[in-house]
Amino acid sequence: MKPVIYVTRKIPDDLLEPYREYADFHMWEKEDTPVPRDVLLREAASADGVLCLLTESIDREFLDVAGNLKIVANMAVGYDNIDVQAAKERDIVVTNTPDVLTETTADLTFALLMATARGIVEATDYVREGRWKHWSPYLLAGSDVYGKKIGIVGMGRIGEAVARRAAGFHMPILYHNRSRKKTAEQELGATYLAFADLLKEADYVVSLVPLTNDTQKLFNKNAFEQMKDSAIFINASRGGTVDEEALHEALVNKQIRAAGLDVFDQEPISPDHPLAKLDNTVCLPHIGSASEETRSKMINLCLDNLTAVLKGDTPITPV
């Protein structure tokens, strides 16, 4: 009898097909709607493996129900949706999808920085709404990117990839991290700074930290008060790293110039979200890794991890 793998969101059949010889797949058949909790728990009872998204809470309740479970493959780099300690207590392997999304997420992060700096979304709306009637010297004038200081908080794989892009724009690279990154310093000329010093010096502050107890609301009222009033804040990490009320206040009071956000504390957000209503904010629906090529690679890596563990082999990317 083949092991059972439960997939919590509809994925293309052509990606599953090569793996059907190793496992039977049960799948939530909706692409845009998360699996209801009761369905998730019911499916957990018979699953040997689970392929899940960040929207699914893999907590102790889930793990207690999943008596046959051997592996949880998370389709993301972060895994704050999973109780890793509880999984470890039950000898359940947890895997994620590092590396395959690094460059794509760095592309989006830098694109978000540029779109926020130059008012690309506002300019697009300006044309579409029929407001382009004239020209003036400072019409839709944004901020330069070339030559400005970028401050990267969280110099992991994605942080270094963003730094490489910044180097192409001749941006002095400042960074803060739990440990020094000698390679980035030597190859990119990156300068390590204490967190407070980075906030004071950077023209662009980019958050790429994982969500941990130490980074919960790292960007709070005090942090925004330390930034330049011309600074632009970019968050492509986790929404929980930002005190959204403090950010809203900083934007409304012009303590900082603008913000570009791909993530939020509670997702999805509505058009009535306070940050979505601001003219000096660009809001995206958590699309950091959302290219067709990369999402397929992430799914394949999850499936490779699942089949490896269920065949008794070592997982490729355990957390």
Coordinates of C-alpha atoms in Angstrom, one line a residue:
M1 CA 0.0 0.0 0.0
K2 CA 1.3 3.4 -1.0
P3 CA 1.8 6.2 1.6
V4 CA -0.8 9.0 1.6
I5 CA 0.3 12.6 1.0
Y6 CA -2.2 15.4 1.7
V7 CA -1.7 18.6 -0.3
T8 CA -3.5 21.6 1.2
R9 CA -4.0 23.6 -1.9
K10 CA -4.6 22.6 -5.6
I11 CA -1.4 22.3 -7.6
P12 CA -0.9 21.3 -11.2
D13 CA -1.5 17.6 -12.0
D14 CA 1.6 17.6 -14.3
L15 CA 3.8 18.3 -11.3
L16 CA 2.2 15.5 -9.2
E17 CA 2.3 12.9 -12.0
P18 CA 6.0 11.8 -11.6
Y19 CA 5.4 11.2 -7.9
R20 CA 2.3 9.1 -8.1
E21 CA 4.3 5.9 -8.3
Y22 CA 5.5 6.6 -4.8
A23 CA 2.4 7.9 -3.1
D24 CA -1.4 8.4 -3.2
F25 CA -2.3 12.0 -3.2
H26 CA -5.3 13.6 -1.5
M27 CA -5.7 17.3 -2.3
W28 CA -7.9 20.3 -1.4
E29 CA -9.3 21.1 -4.8
K30 CA -9.3 24.9 -4.5
E31 CA -6.4 27.1 -5.5
D32 CA -7.5 30.4 -4.0
T33 CA -9.2 29.3 -0.8
P34 CA -7.4 27.8 2.2
V35 CA -8.5 24.4 3.3
P36 CA -11.0 24.6 6.2
R37 CA -9.6 23.6 9.6
D38 CA -12.1 20.7 10.0
V39 CA -11.1 19.3 6.6
L40 CA -7.4 19.7 7.4
L41 CA -7.8 17.8 10.6
R42 CA -9.8 15.1 9.0
E43 CA -7.3 14.5 6.3
A44 CA -4.4 14.6 8.8
A45 CA -5.7 11.5 10.4
S46 CA -4.7 9.3 7.4
A47 CA -1.8 11.3 6.1
D48 CA 1.8 10.0 6.0
G49 CA 3.0 13.3 4.6
V50 CA 1.6 16.8 4.2
L51 CA 2.5 19.5 1.7
C52 CA 1.3 22.8 3.2
L53 CA 1.4 26.5 2.7
L54 CA 1.9 29.3 5.3
T55 CA -1.8 29.6 5.6
E56 CA -2.1 26.3 7.4
S57 CA -1.4 26.1 11.1
I58 CA 0.5 22.9 11.8
D59 CA 0.2 23.0 15.6
R60 CA -0.1 20.4 18.4
E61 CA -3.8 19.9 17.7
F62 CA -3.0 18.9 14.1
L63 CA 0.0 16.8 15.1
D64 CA -2.0 14.9 17.8
V65 CA -4.6 13.9 15.2
A66 CA -2.0 12.9 12.6
G67 CA -0.9 9.6 14.0
N68 CA 0.8 8.3 10.9
L69 CA 2.5 11.5 9.9
K70 CA 6.2 11.3 9.1
I71 CA 6.9 14.6 7.3
V72 CA 5.5 18.1 6.9
A73 CA 6.8 19.9 3.7
N74 CA 6.2 23.6 3.9
M75 CA 6.1 25.5 0.6
A76 CA 8.1 28.5 1.9
V77 CA 11.4 29.4 3.5
G78 CA 9.8 30.5 6.7
Y79 CA 8.0 28.0 8.9
D80 CA 6.5 30.0 11.7
N81 CA 3.2 28.3 10.9
I82 CA 4.6 25.0 12.2
D83 CA 5.2 24.0 15.7
V84 CA 8.7 22.6 15.0
Q85 CA 9.3 21.5 18.6
A86 CA 6.1 19.6 18.7
A87 CA 6.9 17.9 15.5
K88 CA 10.4 17.0 16.8
E89 CA 8.9 15.4 19.9
R90 CA 6.9 13.1 17.6
D91 CA 9.9 12.4 15.2
I92 CA 8.1 14.2 12.4
V93 CA 10.4 15.8 9.8
V94 CA 9.8 19.4 8.8
T95 CA 11.2 20.7 5.6
N96 CA 11.1 24.1 3.8
T97 CA 12.1 25.5 0.4
P98 CA 15.3 27.6 0.7
D99 CA 17.6 28.5 -2.2
V100 CA 15.1 27.9 -5.0
L101 CA 13.3 31.2 -4.3
T102 CA 16.2 33.4 -3.3
E103 CA 16.8 35.2 -6.6
T104 CA 13.1 35.6 -7.4
T105 CA 12.3 37.0 -4.0
A106 CA 15.3 39.4 -4.3
D107 CA 13.9 40.5 -7.7
L108 CA 10.6 41.3 -6.1
T109 CA 12.2 43.1 -3.1
F110 CA 14.2 45.4 -5.3
A111 CA 11.3 45.9 -7.7
L112 CA 9.2 46.9 -4.7
L113 CA 11.9 49.3 -3.6
M114 CA 12.1 50.9 -7.0
A115 CA 8.3 51.1 -7.4
T116 CA 8.0 52.8 -4.0
A117 CA 10.8 55.2 -4.6
R118 CA 9.6 56.3 -8.1
G119 CA 5.9 56.2 -7.4
I120 CA 5.3 53.6 -10.2
V121 CA 1.9 52.5 -8.9
E122 CA 0.7 56.1 -8.4
A123 CA 1.9 57.0 -11.9
T124 CA 0.1 54.1 -13.5
D125 CA -3.1 55.1 -11.7
Y126 CA -2.5 58.7 -12.8
V127 CA -2.7 57.6 -16.5
R128 CA -5.5 55.1 -16.1
E129 CA -7.7 57.5 -14.3
G130 CA -7.3 60.1 -17.1
R131 CA -5.5 62.7 -15.0
W132 CA -2.5 63.1 -17.4
K133 CA -3.5 66.5 -18.8
H134 CA -0.3 68.5 -18.5
W135 CA 3.4 68.3 -17.6
S136 CA 5.2 70.2 -14.8
P137 CA 8.8 70.1 -13.5
Y138 CA 8.0 68.0 -10.4
L139 CA 5.0 66.0 -11.6
L140 CA 5.1 62.6 -9.8
A141 CA 8.7 63.2 -8.8
G142 CA 10.0 60.4 -6.7
S143 CA 13.3 59.6 -5.0
D144 CA 16.5 58.5 -6.7
V145 CA 17.7 54.9 -6.1
Y146 CA 21.1 55.1 -7.8
G147 CA 23.9 56.0 -5.3
K148 CA 21.6 56.1 -2.3
K149 CA 22.4 54.1 0.9
I150 CA 20.6 50.8 1.3
G151 CA 20.3 49.3 4.8
I152 CA 19.5 45.6 4.8
V153 CA 18.3 44.1 8.1
G154 CA 18.8 40.3 7.8
M155 CA 21.7 39.4 5.5
G156 CA 20.7 35.9 4.8
R157 CA 20.6 34.4 1.3
I158 CA 17.9 36.8 0.1
G159 CA 19.6 39.7 1.8
E160 CA 22.8 39.0 0.0
A161 CA 20.9 38.7 -3.3
V162 CA 19.3 42.1 -2.7
A163 CA 22.7 43.5 -1.9
R164 CA 24.1 42.2 -5.3
R165 CA 21.3 44.1 -7.0
A166 CA 22.0 47.2 -5.0
A167 CA 25.6 47.1 -6.0
G168 CA 24.6 47.3 -9.6
F169 CA 23.0 50.6 -8.7
H170 CA 26.1 51.8 -7.0
M171 CA 24.3 52.0 -3.7
P172 CA 26.5 51.9 -0.6
I173 CA 25.4 48.7 1.2
L174 CA 24.9 48.8 5.0
Y175 CA 23.6 45.7 6.8
H176 CA 22.7 44.4 10.2
N177 CA 22.6 40.7 11.0
R178 CA 23.0 38.4 14.0
S179 CA 26.5 37.5 12.7
R180 CA 29.0 39.3 10.4
K181 CA 28.9 38.3 6.7
K182 CA 32.6 38.5 5.6
T183 CA 31.8 37.4 2.1
A184 CA 29.3 40.2 1.6
E185 CA 31.8 42.6 3.1
Q186 CA 34.7 41.5 0.8
E187 CA 32.8 40.9 -2.4
L188 CA 30.2 43.7 -2.2
G189 CA 31.8 46.2 0.1
A190 CA 29.0 45.8 2.6
T191 CA 29.4 47.6 5.9
Y192 CA 28.2 46.1 9.1
L193 CA 26.4 48.5 11.5
A194 CA 24.5 48.2 14.7
F195 CA 20.7 48.2 14.2
A196 CA 20.2 51.8 15.5
D197 CA 23.1 53.1 13.4
L198 CA 21.7 51.5 10.3
L199 CA 18.3 53.1 10.8
K200 CA 19.9 56.5 11.1
E201 CA 22.1 56.3 8.0
A202 CA 20.1 54.3 5.4
D203 CA 18.0 56.0 2.7
Y204 CA 16.3 52.6 2.1
V205 CA 15.7 50.3 5.1
V206 CA 14.9 46.8 3.9
S207 CA 13.6 44.1 6.3
L208 CA 14.5 40.6 5.4
V209 CA 14.6 39.0 8.8
P210 CA 12.8 35.8 9.8
L211 CA 9.9 36.1 12.3
T212 CA 11.2 35.1 15.8
N213 CA 10.7 36.2 19.3
D214 CA 13.6 38.6 18.8
T215 CA 12.3 40.1 15.6
Q216 CA 8.6 40.4 16.6
K217 CA 7.7 44.1 16.0
L218 CA 11.4 44.9 15.6
F219 CA 10.3 47.8 13.5
N220 CA 8.4 49.7 16.1
K221 CA 7.7 53.4 17.0
N222 CA 11.3 53.8 18.2
A223 CA 12.8 52.4 15.1
F224 CA 10.8 54.6 12.7
E225 CA 11.6 57.7 14.8
Q226 CA 15.3 56.9 14.2
M227 CA 15.0 56.9 10.4
K228 CA 15.5 59.9 8.2
D229 CA 12.4 61.7 7.2
S230 CA 13.4 61.0 3.6
A231 CA 13.8 57.2 4.3
I232 CA 11.8 54.6 2.5
F233 CA 11.0 51.3 4.4
I234 CA 10.6 48.0 2.6
N235 CA 9.3 44.8 4.2
A236 CA 9.6 41.6 2.2
S237 CA 10.1 39.3 5.2
R238 CA 7.2 38.7 7.6
G239 CA 4.4 41.1 8.6
G240 CA 4.9 40.3 12.3
T241 CA 8.3 42.0 12.3
V242 CA 6.5 45.4 12.0
D243 CA 4.4 47.3 14.4
E244 CA 1.8 48.3 11.8
E245 CA 0.2 51.0 13.9
A246 CA 3.6 52.6 14.5
L247 CA 4.4 52.4 10.7
H248 CA 1.0 54.0 9.9
E249 CA 1.7 56.8 12.3
A250 CA 5.2 57.4 10.9
L251 CA 3.8 57.6 7.3
V252 CA 0.9 59.9 8.2
N253 CA 3.2 62.2 10.2
K254 CA 5.9 62.2 7.5
Q255 CA 8.5 60.7 9.9
I256 CA 9.5 58.6 6.9
R257 CA 8.8 59.2 3.2
A258 CA 7.1 56.0 2.1
A259 CA 6.8 52.2 2.6
G260 CA 6.7 49.3 0.2
L261 CA 5.1 46.2 1.8
D262 CA 4.8 42.6 0.5
V263 CA 3.7 41.2 3.9
F264 CA 1.3 42.0 6.7
D265 CA 0.7 40.9 10.2
Q266 CA -2.7 39.4 9.3
E267 CA -3.1 38.3 5.7
P268 CA -4.9 38.8 3.4
I269 CA -5.7 42.5 4.1
S270 CA -8.7 44.4 2.8
P271 CA -8.8 47.7 0.9
D272 CA -9.9 49.3 4.1
H273 CA -6.6 48.4 5.9
P274 CA -5.1 51.6 7.2
L275 CA -1.8 51.1 5.4
A276 CA -3.6 50.3 2.1
K277 CA -5.4 53.7 2.2
L278 CA -2.2 55.7 2.2
D279 CA -0.8 57.4 -0.9
N280 CA 2.8 56.9 0.2
T281 CA 2.5 53.1 0.6
V282 CA 2.8 50.4 -2.0
C283 CA 1.0 47.2 -0.8
L284 CA 1.5 43.8 -2.5
P285 CA -0.3 40.5 -1.7
H286 CA 2.7 38.5 -0.5
I287 CA 4.1 37.7 -3.9
G288 CA 7.9 37.6 -3.1
S289 CA 8.5 34.2 -4.7
A290 CA 5.6 34.4 -7.2
S291 CA 7.1 33.6 -10.6
E292 CA 5.8 30.5 -12.4
E293 CA 9.2 29.0 -12.6
T294 CA 10.0 29.5 -8.9
R295 CA 6.7 28.3 -7.6
S296 CA 7.0 25.1 -9.6
K297 CA 10.5 24.6 -8.2
M298 CA 9.2 25.1 -4.7
I299 CA 6.5 22.5 -5.3
N300 CA 9.0 20.0 -6.7
L301 CA 11.3 20.5 -3.8
C302 CA 8.4 19.8 -1.4
L303 CA 7.5 16.6 -3.3
D304 CA 11.2 15.5 -3.4
N305 CA 11.4 16.0 0.4
L306 CA 8.2 14.1 0.9
T307 CA 9.1 11.1 -1.2
A308 CA 12.6 10.9 0.2
V309 CA 11.4 10.7 3.8
L310 CA 8.6 8.3 2.9
K311 CA 11.1 6.0 1.2
G312 CA 13.3 6.1 4.2
D313 CA 15.9 8.4 2.8
T314 CA 17.3 11.7 4.1
P315 CA 15.3 14.9 3.4
I316 CA 16.9 17.4 1.1
T317 CA 16.1 20.6 3.1
P318 CA 15.2 19.8 6.7
V319 CA 14.7 22.8 9.0

